[in-house]
Each structure stands twice: as structure tokens, then as C-alpha cells.
C-alpha positions as semicolon CSV with decimal commas, in nm:
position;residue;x (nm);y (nm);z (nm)
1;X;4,798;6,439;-4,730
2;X;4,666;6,781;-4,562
3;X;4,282;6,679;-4,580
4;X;4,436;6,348;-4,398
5;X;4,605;6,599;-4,171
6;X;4,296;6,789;-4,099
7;X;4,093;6,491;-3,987
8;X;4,407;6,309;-3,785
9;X;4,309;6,401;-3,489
10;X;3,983;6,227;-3,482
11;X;4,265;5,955;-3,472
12;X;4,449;6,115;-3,202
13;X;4,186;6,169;-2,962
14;X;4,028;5,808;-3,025
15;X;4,398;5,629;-2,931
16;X;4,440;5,877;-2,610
17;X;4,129;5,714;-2,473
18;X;4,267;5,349;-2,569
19;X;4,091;5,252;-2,920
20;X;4,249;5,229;-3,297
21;X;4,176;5,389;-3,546
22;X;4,316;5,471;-3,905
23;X;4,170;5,587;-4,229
24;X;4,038;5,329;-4,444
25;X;3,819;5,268;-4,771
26;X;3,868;5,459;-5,110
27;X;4,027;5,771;-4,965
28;X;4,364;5,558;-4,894
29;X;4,319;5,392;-5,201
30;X;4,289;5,758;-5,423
31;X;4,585;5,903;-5,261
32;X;4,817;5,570;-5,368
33;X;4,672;5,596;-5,737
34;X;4,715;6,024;-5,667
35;X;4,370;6,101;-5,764
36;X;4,138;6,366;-5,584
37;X;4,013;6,188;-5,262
38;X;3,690;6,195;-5,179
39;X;3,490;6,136;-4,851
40;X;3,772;6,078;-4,565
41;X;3,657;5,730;-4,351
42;X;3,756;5,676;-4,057
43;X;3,744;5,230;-3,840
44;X;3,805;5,218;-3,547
45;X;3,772;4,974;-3,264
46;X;3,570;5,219;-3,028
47;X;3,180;5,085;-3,029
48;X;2,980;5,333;-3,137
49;X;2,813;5,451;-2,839
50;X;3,194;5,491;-2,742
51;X;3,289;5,723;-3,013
52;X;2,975;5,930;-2,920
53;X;3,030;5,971;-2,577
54;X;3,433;6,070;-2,684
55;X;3,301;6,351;-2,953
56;X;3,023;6,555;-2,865
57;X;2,978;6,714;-3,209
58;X;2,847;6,382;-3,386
59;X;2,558;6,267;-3,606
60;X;2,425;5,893;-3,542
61;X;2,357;5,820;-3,869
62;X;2,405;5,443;-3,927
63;X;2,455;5,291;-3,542
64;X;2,333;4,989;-3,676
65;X;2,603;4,933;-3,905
66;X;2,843;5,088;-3,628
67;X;2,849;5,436;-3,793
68;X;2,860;5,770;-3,675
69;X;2,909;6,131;-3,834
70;X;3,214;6,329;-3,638
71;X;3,231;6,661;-3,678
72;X;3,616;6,810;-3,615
73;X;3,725;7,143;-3,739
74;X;3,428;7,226;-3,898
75;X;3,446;6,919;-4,141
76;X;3,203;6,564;-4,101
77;X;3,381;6,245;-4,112
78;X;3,236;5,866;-4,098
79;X;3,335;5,614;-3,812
80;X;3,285;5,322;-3,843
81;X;3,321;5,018;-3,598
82;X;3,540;4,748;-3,691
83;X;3,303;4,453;-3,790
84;X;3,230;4,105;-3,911
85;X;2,925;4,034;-4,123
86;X;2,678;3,704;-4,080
87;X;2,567;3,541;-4,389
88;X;2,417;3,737;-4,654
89;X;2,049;3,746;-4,700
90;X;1,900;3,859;-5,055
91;X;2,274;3,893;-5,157
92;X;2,274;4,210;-5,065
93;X;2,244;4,275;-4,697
94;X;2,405;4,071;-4,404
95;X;2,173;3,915;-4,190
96;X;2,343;4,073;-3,937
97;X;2,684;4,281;-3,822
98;X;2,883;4,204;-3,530
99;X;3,148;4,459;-3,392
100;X;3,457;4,371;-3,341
101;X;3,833;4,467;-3,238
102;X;4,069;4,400;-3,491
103;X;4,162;4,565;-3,759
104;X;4,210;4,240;-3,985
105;X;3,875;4,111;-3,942
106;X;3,733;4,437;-4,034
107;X;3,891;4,481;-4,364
108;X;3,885;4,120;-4,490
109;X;3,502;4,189;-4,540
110;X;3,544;4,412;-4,811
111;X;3,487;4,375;-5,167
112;X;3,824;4,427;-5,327
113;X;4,216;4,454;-5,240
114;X;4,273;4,811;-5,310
115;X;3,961;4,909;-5,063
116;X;4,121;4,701;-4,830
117;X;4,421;4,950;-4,686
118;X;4,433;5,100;-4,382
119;X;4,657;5,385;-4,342
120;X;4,775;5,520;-3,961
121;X;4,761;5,934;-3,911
122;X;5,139;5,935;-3,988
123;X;5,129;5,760;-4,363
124;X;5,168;5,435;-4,255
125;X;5,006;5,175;-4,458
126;X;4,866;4,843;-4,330
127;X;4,807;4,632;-4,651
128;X;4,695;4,254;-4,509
129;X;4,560;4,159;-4,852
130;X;4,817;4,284;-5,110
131;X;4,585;4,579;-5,251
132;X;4,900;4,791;-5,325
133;X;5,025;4,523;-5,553
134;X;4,709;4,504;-5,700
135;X;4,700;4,905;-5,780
136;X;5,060;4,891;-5,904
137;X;4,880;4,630;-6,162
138;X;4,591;4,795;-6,227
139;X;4,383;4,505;-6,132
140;X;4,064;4,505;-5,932
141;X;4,085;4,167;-5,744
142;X;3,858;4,036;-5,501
143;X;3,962;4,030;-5,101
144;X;3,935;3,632;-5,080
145;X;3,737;3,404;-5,334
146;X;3,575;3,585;-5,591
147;X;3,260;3,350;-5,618
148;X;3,198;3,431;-5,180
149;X;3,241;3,764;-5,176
150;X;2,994;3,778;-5,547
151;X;2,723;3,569;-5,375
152;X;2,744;3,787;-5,038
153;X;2,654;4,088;-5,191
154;X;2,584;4,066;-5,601
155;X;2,629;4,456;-5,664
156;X;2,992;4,402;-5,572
157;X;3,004;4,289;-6,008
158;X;2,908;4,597;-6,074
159;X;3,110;4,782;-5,884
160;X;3,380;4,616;-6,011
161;X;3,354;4,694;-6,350
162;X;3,247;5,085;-6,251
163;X;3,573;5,117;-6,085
164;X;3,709;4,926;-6,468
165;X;3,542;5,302;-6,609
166;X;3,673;5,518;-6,307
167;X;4,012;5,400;-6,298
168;X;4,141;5,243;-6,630
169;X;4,210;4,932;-6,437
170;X;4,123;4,553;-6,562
171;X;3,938;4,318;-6,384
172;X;4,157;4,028;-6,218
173;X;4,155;3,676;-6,406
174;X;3,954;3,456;-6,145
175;X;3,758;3,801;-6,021
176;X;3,640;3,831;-6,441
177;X;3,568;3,465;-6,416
178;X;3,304;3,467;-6,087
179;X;3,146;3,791;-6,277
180;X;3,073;3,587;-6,563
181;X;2,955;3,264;-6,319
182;X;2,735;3,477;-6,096
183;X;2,589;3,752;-6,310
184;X;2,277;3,623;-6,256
185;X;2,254;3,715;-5,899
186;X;2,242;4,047;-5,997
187;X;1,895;4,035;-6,047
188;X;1,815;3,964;-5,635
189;X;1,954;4,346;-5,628
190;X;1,753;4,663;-5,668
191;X;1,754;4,849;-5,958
192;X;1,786;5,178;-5,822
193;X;2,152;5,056;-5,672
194;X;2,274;4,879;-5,988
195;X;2,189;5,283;-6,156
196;X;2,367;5,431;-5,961
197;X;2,705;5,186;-6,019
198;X;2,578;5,223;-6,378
199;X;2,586;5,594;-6,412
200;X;2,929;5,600;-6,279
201;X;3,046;5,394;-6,487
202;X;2,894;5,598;-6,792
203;X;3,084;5,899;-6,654
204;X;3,386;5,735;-6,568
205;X;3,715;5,896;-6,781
206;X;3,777;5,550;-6,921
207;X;3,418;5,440;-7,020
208;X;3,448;5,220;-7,324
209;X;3,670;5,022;-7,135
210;X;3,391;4,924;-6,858
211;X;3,171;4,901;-7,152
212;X;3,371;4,662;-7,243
213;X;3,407;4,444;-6,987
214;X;3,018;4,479;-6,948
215;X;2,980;4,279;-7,286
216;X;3,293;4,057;-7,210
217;X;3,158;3,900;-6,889
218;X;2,800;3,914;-6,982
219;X;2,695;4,126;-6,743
220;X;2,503;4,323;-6,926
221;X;2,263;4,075;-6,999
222;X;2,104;4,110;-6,627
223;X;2,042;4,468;-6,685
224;X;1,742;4,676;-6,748
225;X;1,638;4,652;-7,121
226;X;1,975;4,564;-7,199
227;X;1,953;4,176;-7,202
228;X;1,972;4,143;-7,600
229;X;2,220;4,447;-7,652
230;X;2,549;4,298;-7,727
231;X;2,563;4,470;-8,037
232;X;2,404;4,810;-7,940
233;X;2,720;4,786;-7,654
234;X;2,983;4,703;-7,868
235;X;2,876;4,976;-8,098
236;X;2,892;5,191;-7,830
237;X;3,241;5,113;-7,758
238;X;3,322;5,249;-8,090
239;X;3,265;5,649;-8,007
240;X;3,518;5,838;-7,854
241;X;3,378;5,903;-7,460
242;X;3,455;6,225;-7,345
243;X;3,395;6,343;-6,991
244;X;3,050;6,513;-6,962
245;X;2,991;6,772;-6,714
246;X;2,606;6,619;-6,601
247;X;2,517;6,274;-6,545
248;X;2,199;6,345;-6,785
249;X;2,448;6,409;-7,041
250;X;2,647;6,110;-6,996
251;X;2,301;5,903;-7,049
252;X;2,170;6,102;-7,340
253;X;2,519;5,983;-7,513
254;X;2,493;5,663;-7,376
255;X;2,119;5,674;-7,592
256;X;2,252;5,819;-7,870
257;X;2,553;5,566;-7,907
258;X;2,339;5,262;-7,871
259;X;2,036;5,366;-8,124
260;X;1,806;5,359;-7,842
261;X;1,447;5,418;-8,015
262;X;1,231;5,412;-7,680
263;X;1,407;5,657;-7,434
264;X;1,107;5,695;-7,210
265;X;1,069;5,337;-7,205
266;X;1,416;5,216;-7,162
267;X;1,435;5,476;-6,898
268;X;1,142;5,397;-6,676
269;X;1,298;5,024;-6,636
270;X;1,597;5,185;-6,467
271;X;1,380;5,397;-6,239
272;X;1,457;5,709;-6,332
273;X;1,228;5,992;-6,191
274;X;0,988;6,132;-6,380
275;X;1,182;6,486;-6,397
276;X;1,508;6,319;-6,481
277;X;1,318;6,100;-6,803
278;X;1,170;6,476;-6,904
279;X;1,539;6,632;-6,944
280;X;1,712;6,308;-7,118
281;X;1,412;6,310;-7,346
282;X;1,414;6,748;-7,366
283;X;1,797;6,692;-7,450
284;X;1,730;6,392;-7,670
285;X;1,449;6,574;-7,872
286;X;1,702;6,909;-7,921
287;X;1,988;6,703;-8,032
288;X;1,779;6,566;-8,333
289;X;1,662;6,939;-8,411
290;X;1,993;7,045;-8,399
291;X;2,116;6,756;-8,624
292;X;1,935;6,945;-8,903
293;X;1,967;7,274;-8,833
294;X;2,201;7,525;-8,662
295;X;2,099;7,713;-8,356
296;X;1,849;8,025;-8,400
297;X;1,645;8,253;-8,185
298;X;1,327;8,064;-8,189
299;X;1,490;7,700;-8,143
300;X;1,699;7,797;-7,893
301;X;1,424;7,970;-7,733
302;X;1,167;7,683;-7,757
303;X;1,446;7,456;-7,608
304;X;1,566;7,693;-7,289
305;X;1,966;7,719;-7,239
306;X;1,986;7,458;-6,943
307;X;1,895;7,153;-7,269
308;X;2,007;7,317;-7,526
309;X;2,397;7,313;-7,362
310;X;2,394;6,991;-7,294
311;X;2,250;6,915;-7,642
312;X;2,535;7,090;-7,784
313;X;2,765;6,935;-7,579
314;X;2,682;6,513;-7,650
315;X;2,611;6,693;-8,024
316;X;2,990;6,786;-8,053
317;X;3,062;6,446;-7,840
318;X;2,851;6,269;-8,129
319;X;3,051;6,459;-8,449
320;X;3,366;6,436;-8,252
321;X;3,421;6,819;-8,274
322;X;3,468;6,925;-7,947
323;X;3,448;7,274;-7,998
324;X;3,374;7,470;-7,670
325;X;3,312;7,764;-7,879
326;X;3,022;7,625;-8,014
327;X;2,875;7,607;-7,602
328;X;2,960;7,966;-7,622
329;X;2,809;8,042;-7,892
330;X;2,486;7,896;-7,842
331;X;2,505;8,109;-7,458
332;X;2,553;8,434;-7,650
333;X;2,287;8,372;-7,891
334;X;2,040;8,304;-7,587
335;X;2,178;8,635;-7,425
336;X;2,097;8,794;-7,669
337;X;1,777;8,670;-7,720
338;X;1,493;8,995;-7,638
339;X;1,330;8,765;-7,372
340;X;1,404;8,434;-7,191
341;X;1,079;8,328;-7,098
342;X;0,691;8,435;-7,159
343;X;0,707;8,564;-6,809
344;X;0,941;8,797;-6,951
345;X;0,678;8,978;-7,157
346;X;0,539;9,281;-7,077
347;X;0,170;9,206;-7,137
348;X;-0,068;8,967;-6,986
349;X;-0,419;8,834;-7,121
350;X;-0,589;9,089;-6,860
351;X;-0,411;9,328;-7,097
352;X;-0,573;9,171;-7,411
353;X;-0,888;9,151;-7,250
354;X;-0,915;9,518;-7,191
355;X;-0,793;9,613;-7,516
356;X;-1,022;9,400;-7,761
357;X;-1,344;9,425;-7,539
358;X;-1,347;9,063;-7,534
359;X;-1,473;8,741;-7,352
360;X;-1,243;8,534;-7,251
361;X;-1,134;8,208;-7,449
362;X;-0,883;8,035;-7,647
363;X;-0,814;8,311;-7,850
364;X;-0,658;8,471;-7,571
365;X;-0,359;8,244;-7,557
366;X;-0,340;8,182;-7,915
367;X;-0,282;8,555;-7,903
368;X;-0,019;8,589;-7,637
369;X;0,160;8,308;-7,842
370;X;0,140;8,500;-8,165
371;X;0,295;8,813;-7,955
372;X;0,576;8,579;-7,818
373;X;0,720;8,457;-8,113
374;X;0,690;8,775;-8,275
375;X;0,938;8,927;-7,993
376;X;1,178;8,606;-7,959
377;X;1,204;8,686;-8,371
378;X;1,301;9,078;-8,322
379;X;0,975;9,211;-8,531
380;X;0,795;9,343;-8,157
381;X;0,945;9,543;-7,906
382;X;0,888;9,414;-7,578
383;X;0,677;9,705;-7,442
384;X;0,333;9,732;-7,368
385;X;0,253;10,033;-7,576
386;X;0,475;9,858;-7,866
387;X;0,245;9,553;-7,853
388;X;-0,094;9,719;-7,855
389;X;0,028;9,938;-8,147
390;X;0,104;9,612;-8,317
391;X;-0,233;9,432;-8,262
392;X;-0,380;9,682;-8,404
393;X;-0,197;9,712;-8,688
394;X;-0,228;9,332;-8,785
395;X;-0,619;9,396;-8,711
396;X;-0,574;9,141;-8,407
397;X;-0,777;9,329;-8,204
């Protein structure tokens, strides 16, 4: 309760001039299930030009949607107006948000019970739609029909079965049932959103069991490139998930488990930028060298430590080892490694062009890489004299 504590008297000061206001959203929800709570939220029935004009520290990030950024003691917090949506447009967006005053109509908007508690500054909890039931449960239900609050805004499936990975719970009867009826709508949304539900719910501590219900309800036929992957999925479901500590790791599993052959491909159709694609693929490529060797100086050297980590992490994921010595292994082997990087060497094709009497052309890379691989394999001391001695002794020069 003492980050609740810290931001209660945003509360405070919004009931002393005459408004409501209590902490709302996933924050209540985390500290019922005692899990670390994230972002504190704050509704309130203050409009937002009235919460503005009450705290003079504040961001107006979102006054369309009735939100504004408060900063009190040093810490940001969103409020939010209390408010009704119109009809849904693209099932995603509402055509439009009116603010409102009660408490009731605010949170019977929201996508499911246990997101749907408001808690006063002293504990109290005001559950309208029986969300604490559903947490003692374990079930993510719907606030209201399933089917209206799917077709208002279609990523809500998704979220669903992410909070399925994040939480170990099971998806309600009737809420499984409109997943499986209105999958198809998730198509109207934007694939950059449904990535983002999907990479939580590869990172979530109970994975296999959103996987799961991704295949169960079909949902995973109206994602990218997975629309005839049933199988790949349910293989999937047979490794042992661990928690990975990078999302890029999390995917690179994700490949590995499902066979994926086309990991720039399949990657591109979720949007992915291009730097992202470039270290799933680095990691990816390292993995499969590492399959049939061990670490040495000039893999691990060619790979850089950032990939070859992870690749040793999802490796040990893949074998089911789990050895963290083997991480720290692979960091004191790169320690010791003579350099890190060719910037590292002390000589530079100016150098070589002095020394041989040369043009310049492609010889004079061809030669710097000749010089860096003999220092990454401990036969060249990195120094300048060292390295001219050797050129000449090879006749390089």
C-alpha cells in the first residue's frame, strides 16, 4: 500500500475541492492478486480542465480522452475523467467519449471484472461488477456481455488471453466462447497493437498456458503468418517457458519452438523495426553456430556479447539446462578477449599505407582483417610496433 500512500493525496486534494476520486485499473487489481503494481491511475469526477486548474504541476497528455499527467511528490500519475463511450467505430476506437460523474458508469466500460475495482485512499474497495470473485477464481470475465464489449473494441481478445500468460488465470466460459465467435474482428485492428498484447503474452511467467488458449479459441488463426500454425503452436506448448530477461529473447524462443524457417519474413508481417528483425535474426543466426560448437574467441567475437548472451540464454532455454554459469562463462571469455571491437586496434589503414608504400585499394582492408583475427586469436599483440614487425615477417608488406 505505501506507493498508494504516496499518491493519496492527489485524492485528498481533489475531494477538498468537491470531486471523487479513487484509484482504479490494474494497480488495484495487482495489489488483490499481491503482485508488483505498476503505473498508479487515478478517475475522478473533476473535468479535466478542472483537475488542471487544481494541480499546477500537470502534463495534458490525453484531454481528449479526459486525461491528464499529475505530478505530486516528485512522482507522475494519470487522471482520468469518469466517462461513457459512444459506439465503436473500426472496433477499436469510440466514436466519441462523453464525461461523466459517476463512478459506476465509468467502470462498466471496461473490458474485464478484475479491471473494474475502484479502491478509496483508505483501502476501501468498490467492486460493482464482482471482479474480486472473479480473481479469487482466476477467471478473466468480461464486464457485461462478452460478444458487446468484443465487437466494441476487438483487441480486448487479445488482451484477454495476454493477461491468461501474465497471470495463470483461465478465460471465463461465455468470455472463451465470444473469443472464439468474434476472432475475426481482430483483423479491423492494427498490427502494431495486437504485437504488443502478443509480446506480453510471450513473456508472461505462465506462457504455454496463453499459448494455449491461443490454439483453443482459434485466435491464432487472425494473426500475422500464423493462420495455418496449429501445429507449430501446440508444439510450442511442449517446451518448458522460462522467463527471459529481453523481449527479443522471448521471440527468438518463440522462433525456435515453432520451426520458424523465414524469421525475416515472419517478422516483417508483425511490423517489427528494421533494428529489432537484425537482433532476432543476429541471435537466431548465433544460436545455430552455437548448436554445433562451444563458445571460442573468434565466434564470440564475430557475434559481440550483447547476441551472444541472449543466444546462450534461449540456447540453455532450448536444452533445458538452465545453467547461469554458462552466461558467465561466455562474459569471461569475451573479457578476456585482447580486443572487443576493430576500433580497438591500434593501427589504421593510414598506418598500412605508410608502411607498404602503397595505393590505396581493397587490399587495404583485406589486410586490416587479416591483422584482426590474428589478435582476437592471441598470435599479434595489439601494438603498433608488434603489428608492423609482423607484416613484415609474413612478407605482407
Amino acid at each position: 500500500m505505501e506507493r498508494f500512500k504516496k499518491a493519496s493525496s492527489i485524492i485528498e486534494i481533489l475531494k477538498q475541492h468537491g470531486h471523487e476520486a479513487y484509484f482504479v485499473g490494474g494497480s488495484v487489481r495487482d495489489l488483490i492478486i499481491d503482485r508488483p503494481i505498476g503505473d498508479i491511475d487515478i478517475a475522478t469526477s473533476a473535468l479535466p480542465e478542472e483537475v488542471m486548474a487544481i494541480f499546477p504541476r500537470h502534463v495534458p497528455v490525453g484531454l481528449e480522452h479526459g486525461t491528464v499527467i499529475v505530478v505530486e511528490n516528485g512522482e507522475p500519475y494519470e487522471v482520468t475523467t469518469f466517462r461513457t463511450e459512444s459506439e465503436y467505430e473500426d472496433f477499436r476506437r469510440p466514436s466519441s467519449v462523453q464525461f461523466v460523474r459517476s463512478l459506476e458508469e465509468d467502470l462498466k466500460r471496461r473490458d474485464f471484472t478484475m479491471n473494474a475495482i475502484a479502491m478509496t485512499e483508505e483501502g476501501k474497495m468498490i467492486d460493482l461488477f464482482a471482479g474480486q470473485e472473479a480473481i479469487r477464481l482466476k477467471e478473466i470475465t468480461t464486464v457485461g456481455d462478452a460478444a458487446d464489449r468484443f465487437q466494441e473494441d476487438a483487441l480486448r481478445m487479445m488482451r484477454g488471453i495476454r493477461f491468461v500468460s501474465t497471470l495463470g488465470f483461465s478465460l471465463e466460459t461465455k468470455t472463451k466462447q465470444a473469443i472464439e465467435t468474434y476472432g475475426h474482428l481482430l483483423e479491423h485492428i492494427a498490427i502494431e497493437r495486437i504485437t504488443v498484447e502478443f509480446e506480453k503474452l510471450l513473456t508472461g511467467t505462465y506462457c504455454v498456458k496463453g499459448l494455449q488458449e491461443l490454439v483453443e479459441t482459434k485466435l491464432f488463426s487472425h494473426l500475422p503468418y500464423l493462420q495455418m500454425s496449429e501445429e507449430r503452436l501446440l508444439k510450442a506448448t511442449q517446451y518448458k517457458w522460462d522467463s527471459f530477461e529481453t523481449d527479443i529473447e522471448a521471440w527468438v524462443f518463440f522462433l525456435c519452438c515453432i520451426g520458424e524457417e523465414h524469421p525475416s519474413v515472419f517478422l516483417r508481417q508483425w511490423k517489427f523495426s528494421n533494428k529489432k528483425i537484425k537482433d532476432i535474426v543476429a541471435v537466431l543466426l548465433a544460436i545455430r553456430s552455437r548448436k554445433e560448437r562451444e563458445w571460442d574467441t573468434v565466434l564470440l567475437y564475430k557475434t559481440g556479447i550483447h547476441i551472444a548472451e541472449m543466444a546462450e540464454r534461449v540456447y540453455e532455454a532450448i536444452i533445458e539446462s538452465y545453467n547461469s554459469a554458462s552466461v558467465k562463462q561466455v562474459q569471461s571469455l569475451f573479457h578476456a578477449l585482447p580486443i572487443k571491437n576493430r576500433q580497438e586496434m591500434n593501427v589504421t589503414g593510414n598506418d598500412l599505407l605508410s608502411w607498404a608504400d602503397k595505393k590505396p585499394g581493397p587490399w587495404v582492408a583485406e589486410m586490416l582483417q587479416n591483422i584482426e583475427e590474428a589478435i582476437v586469436q592471441g598470435d599479434l599483440v595489439n601494438k603498433k610496433e608488434n603489428i608492423r614487425e609482423w607484416l613484415e615477417k609474413c612478407n605482407l608488406l
